[in-house]
Coordinates of N, CA and C in Angstrom, one line a residue:
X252 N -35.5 -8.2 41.1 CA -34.4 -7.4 41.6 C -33.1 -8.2 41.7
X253 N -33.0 -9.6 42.1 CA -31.8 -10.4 42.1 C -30.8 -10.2 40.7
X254 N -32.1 -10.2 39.9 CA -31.4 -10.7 38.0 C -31.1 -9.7 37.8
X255 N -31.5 -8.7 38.4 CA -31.1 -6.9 37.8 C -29.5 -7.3 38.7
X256 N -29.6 -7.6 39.7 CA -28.5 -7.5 40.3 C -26.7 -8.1 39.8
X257 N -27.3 -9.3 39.4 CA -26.5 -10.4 38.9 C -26.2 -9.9 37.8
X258 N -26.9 -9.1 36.5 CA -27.4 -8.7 35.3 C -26.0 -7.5 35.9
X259 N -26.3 -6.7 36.6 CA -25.0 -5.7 36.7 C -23.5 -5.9 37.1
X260 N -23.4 -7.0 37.7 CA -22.6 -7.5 38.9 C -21.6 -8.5 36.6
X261 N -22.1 -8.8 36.5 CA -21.8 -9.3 35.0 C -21.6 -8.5 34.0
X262 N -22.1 -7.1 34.4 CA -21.4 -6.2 33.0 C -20.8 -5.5 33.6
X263 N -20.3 -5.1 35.2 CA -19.1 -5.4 35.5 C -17.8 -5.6 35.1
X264 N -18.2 -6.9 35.5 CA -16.9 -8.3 34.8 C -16.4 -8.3 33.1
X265 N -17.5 -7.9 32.4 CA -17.6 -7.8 31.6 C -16.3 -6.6 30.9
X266 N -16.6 -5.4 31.3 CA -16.5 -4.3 31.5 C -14.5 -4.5 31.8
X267 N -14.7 -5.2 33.1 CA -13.1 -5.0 33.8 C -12.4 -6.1 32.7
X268 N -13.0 -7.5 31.9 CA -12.4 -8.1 31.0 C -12.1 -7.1 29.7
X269 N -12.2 -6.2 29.4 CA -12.4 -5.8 28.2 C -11.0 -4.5 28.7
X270 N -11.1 -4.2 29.9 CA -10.3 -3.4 30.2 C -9.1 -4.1 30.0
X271 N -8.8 -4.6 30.7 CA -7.5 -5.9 31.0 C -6.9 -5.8 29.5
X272 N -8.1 -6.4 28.7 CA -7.5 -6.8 27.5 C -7.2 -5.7 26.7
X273 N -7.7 -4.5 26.7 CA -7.1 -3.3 25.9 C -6.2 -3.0 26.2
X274 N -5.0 -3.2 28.1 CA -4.0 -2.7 28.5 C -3.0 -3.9 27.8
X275 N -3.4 -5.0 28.1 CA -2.5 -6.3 27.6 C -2.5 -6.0 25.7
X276 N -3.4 -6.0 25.2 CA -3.6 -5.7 23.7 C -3.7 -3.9 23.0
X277 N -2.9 -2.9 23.2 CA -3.7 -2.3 22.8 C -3.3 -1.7 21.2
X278 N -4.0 -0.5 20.6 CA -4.2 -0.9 19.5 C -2.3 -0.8 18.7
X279 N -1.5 -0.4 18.9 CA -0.4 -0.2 18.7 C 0.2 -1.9 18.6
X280 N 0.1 -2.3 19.6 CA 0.0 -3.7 19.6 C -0.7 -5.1 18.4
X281 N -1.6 -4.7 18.3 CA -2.4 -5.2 17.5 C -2.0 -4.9 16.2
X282 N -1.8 -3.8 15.8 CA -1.4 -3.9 14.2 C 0.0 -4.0 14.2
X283 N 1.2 -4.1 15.2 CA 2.1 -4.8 15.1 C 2.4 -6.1 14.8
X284 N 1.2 -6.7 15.2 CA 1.3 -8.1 15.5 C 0.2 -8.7 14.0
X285 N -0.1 -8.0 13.4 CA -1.6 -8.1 12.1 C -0.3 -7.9 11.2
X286 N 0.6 -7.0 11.4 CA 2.3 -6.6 10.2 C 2.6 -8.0 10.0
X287 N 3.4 -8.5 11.6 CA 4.1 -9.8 11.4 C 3.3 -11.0 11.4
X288 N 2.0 -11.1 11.3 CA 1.0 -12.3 11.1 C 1.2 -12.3 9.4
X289 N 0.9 -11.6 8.8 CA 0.9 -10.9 7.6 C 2.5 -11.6 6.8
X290 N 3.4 -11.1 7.4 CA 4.9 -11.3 6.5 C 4.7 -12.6 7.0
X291 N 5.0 -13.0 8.0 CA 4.9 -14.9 8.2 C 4.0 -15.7 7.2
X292 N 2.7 -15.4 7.1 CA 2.4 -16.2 5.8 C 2.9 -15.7 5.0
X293 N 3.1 -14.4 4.5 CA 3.6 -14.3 3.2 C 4.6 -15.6 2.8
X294 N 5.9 -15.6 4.2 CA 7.3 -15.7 4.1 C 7.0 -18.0 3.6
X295 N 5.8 -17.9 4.5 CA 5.4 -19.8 4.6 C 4.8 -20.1 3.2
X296 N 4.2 -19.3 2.5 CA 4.1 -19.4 0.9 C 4.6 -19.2 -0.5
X297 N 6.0 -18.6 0.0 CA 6.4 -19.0 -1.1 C 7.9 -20.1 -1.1
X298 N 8.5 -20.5 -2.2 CA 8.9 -22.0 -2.5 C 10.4 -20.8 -2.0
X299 N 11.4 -22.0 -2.2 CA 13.1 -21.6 -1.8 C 13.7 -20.0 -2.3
X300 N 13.1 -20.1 -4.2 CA 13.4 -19.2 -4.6 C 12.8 -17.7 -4.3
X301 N 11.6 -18.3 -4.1 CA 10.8 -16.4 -3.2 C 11.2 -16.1 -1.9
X302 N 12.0 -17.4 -1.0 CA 12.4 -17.0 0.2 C 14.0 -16.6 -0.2
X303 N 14.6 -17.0 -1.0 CA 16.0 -16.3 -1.1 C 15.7 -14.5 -2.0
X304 N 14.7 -14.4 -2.6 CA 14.7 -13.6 -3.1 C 14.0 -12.3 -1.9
X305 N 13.1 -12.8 -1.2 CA 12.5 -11.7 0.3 C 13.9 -11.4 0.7
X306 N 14.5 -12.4 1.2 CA 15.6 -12.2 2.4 C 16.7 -11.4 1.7
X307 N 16.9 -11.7 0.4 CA 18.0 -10.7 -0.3 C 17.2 -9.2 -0.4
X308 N 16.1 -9.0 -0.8 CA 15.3 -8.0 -0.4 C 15.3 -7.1 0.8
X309 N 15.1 -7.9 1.6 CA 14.6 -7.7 3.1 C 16.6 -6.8 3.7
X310 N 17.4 -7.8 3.5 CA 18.8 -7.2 4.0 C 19.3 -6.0 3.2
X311 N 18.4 -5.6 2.1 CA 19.0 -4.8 1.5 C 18.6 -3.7 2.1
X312 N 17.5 -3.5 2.7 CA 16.7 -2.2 3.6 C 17.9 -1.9 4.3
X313 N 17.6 -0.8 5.0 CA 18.4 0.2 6.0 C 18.6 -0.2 7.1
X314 N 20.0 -0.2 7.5 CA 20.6 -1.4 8.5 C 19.2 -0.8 9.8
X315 N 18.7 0.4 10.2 CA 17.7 0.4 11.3 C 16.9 0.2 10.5
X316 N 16.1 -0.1 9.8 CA 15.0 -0.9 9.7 C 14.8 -2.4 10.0
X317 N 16.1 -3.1 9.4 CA 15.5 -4.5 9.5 C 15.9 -5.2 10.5
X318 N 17.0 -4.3 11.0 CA 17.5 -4.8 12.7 C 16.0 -4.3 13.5
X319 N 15.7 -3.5 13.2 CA 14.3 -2.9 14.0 C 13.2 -3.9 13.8
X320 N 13.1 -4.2 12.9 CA 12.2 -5.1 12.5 C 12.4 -6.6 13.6
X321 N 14.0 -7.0 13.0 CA 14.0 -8.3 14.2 C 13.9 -8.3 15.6
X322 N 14.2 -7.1 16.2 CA 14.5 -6.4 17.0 C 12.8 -6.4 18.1
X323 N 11.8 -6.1 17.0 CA 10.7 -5.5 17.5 C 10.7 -4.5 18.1
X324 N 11.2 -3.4 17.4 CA 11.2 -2.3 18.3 C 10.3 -0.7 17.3
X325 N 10.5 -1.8 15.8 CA 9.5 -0.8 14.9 C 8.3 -0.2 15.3
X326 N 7.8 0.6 15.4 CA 6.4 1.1 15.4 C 5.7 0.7 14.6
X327 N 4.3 0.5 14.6 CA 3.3 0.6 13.2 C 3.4 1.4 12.1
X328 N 3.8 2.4 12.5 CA 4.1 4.0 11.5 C 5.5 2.9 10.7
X329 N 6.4 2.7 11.3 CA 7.8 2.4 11.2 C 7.3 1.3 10.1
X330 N 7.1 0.5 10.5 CA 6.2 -0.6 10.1 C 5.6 -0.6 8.4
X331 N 5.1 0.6 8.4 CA 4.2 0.8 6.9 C 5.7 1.4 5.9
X332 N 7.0 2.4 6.3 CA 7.8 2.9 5.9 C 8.4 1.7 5.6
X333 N 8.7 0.7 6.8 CA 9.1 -0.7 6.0 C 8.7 -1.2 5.0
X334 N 7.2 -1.5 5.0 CA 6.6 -2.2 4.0 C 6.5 -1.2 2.7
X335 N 6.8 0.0 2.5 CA 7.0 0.6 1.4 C 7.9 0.5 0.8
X336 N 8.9 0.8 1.5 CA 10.6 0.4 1.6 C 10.8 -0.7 0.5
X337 N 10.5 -1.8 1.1 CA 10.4 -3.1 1.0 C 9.8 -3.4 -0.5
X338 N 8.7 -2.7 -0.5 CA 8.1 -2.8 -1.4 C 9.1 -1.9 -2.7
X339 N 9.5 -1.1 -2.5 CA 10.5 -0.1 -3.7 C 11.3 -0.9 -3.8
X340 N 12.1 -1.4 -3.0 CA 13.6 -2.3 -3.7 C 13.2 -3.5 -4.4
X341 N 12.2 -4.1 -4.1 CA 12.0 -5.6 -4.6 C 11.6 -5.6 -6.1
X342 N 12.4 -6.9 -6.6 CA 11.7 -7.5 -7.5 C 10.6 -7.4 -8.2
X343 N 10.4 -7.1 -9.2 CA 8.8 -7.2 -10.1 C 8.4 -8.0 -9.4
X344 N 8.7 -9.9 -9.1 CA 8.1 -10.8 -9.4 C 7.5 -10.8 -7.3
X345 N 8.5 -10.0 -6.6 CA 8.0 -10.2 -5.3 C 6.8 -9.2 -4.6
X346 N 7.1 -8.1 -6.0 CA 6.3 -7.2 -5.5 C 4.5 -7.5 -6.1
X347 N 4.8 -8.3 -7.6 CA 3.3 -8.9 -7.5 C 3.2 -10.1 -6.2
X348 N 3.7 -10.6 -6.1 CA 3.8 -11.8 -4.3 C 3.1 -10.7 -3.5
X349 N 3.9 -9.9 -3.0 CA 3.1 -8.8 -1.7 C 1.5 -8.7 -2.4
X350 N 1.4 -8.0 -3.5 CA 0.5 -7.1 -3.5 C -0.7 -8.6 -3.3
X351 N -0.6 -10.0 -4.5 CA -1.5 -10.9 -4.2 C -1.6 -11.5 -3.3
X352 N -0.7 -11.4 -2.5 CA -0.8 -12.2 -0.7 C -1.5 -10.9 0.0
X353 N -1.2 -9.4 0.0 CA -2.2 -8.6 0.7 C -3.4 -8.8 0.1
X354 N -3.7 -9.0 -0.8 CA -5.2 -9.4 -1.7 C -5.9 -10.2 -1.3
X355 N -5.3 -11.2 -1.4 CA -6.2 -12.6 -1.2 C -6.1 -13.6 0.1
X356 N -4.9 -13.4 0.9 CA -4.6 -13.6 1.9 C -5.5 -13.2 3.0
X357 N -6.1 -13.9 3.7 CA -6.7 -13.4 5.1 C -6.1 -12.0 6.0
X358 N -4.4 -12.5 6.3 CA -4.3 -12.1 7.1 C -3.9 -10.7 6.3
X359 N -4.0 -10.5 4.8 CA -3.9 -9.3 4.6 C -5.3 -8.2 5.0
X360 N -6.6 -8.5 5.0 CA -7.2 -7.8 5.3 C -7.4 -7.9 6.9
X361 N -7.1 -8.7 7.2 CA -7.2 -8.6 9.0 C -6.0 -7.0 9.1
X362 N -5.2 -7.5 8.2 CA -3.8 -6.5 8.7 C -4.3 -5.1 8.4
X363 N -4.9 -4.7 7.0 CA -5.4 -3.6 6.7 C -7.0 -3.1 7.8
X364 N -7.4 -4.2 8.1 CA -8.6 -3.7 8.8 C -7.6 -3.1 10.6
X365 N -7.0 -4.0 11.0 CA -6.4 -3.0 12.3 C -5.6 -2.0 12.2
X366 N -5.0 -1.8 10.8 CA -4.2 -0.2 10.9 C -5.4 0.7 10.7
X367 N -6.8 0.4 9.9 CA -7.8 1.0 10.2 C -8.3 1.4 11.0
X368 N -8.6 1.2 12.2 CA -9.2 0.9 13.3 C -8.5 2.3 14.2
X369 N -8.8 2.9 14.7 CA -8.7 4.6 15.5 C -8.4 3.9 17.0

């Protein structure tokens, strides 16, 4: 009876940690944050020339988007219209960059797996 007790009294705790953490994390959050995990390595792998060519990229979007973007005030929805966006104006040579850093990059499938996620 004690261990049943303790055994409940723990999934509990359990229970109220998990809560906590979906109000502090929830899912809106999380693939916000899987977007900009995502563009940060992109932005940390490539050499001077792929970062002058993102950023000339990147300022060329719609003055609300990329203010929104620095801003943090995009949505996830907002978020993907960027990354399309983004993806239409660019460069041949940036737009193979995205597509092989979404590929082969970790944080590309972490990022695809939480916009997945309901």
């Amino acid at each position: 009876m004690f261990v049943f007790r303790d055994c409940c009294v723990l999934n509990r705790q359990i229970v109220n940690i998990i809560s906590a953490w979906n109000t502090l994390w929830p899912q809106e959050r999380k693939r916000q944050r899987a977007f900009f995990l995502f563009g940060l390595a992109l932005i940390l792998q490539l050499d001077i020339e792929g970062i002058r060519k993102f950023f000339h990229t990147f300022f060329r979007l719609p003055t609300w988007m990329w203010q929104g973007f620095l801003g943090s005030t995009l949505s996830s929805a907002d978020l993907v219209l960027f990354a399309f966006y983004m993806f239409v104006i660019a460069p041949n040579d940036l737009r193979k960059g995205l597509i092989k850093h979404l590929i082969s990059d970790p944080t590309g499938a972490i990022m695809v797996r939480t916009y997945l996620t309901i």
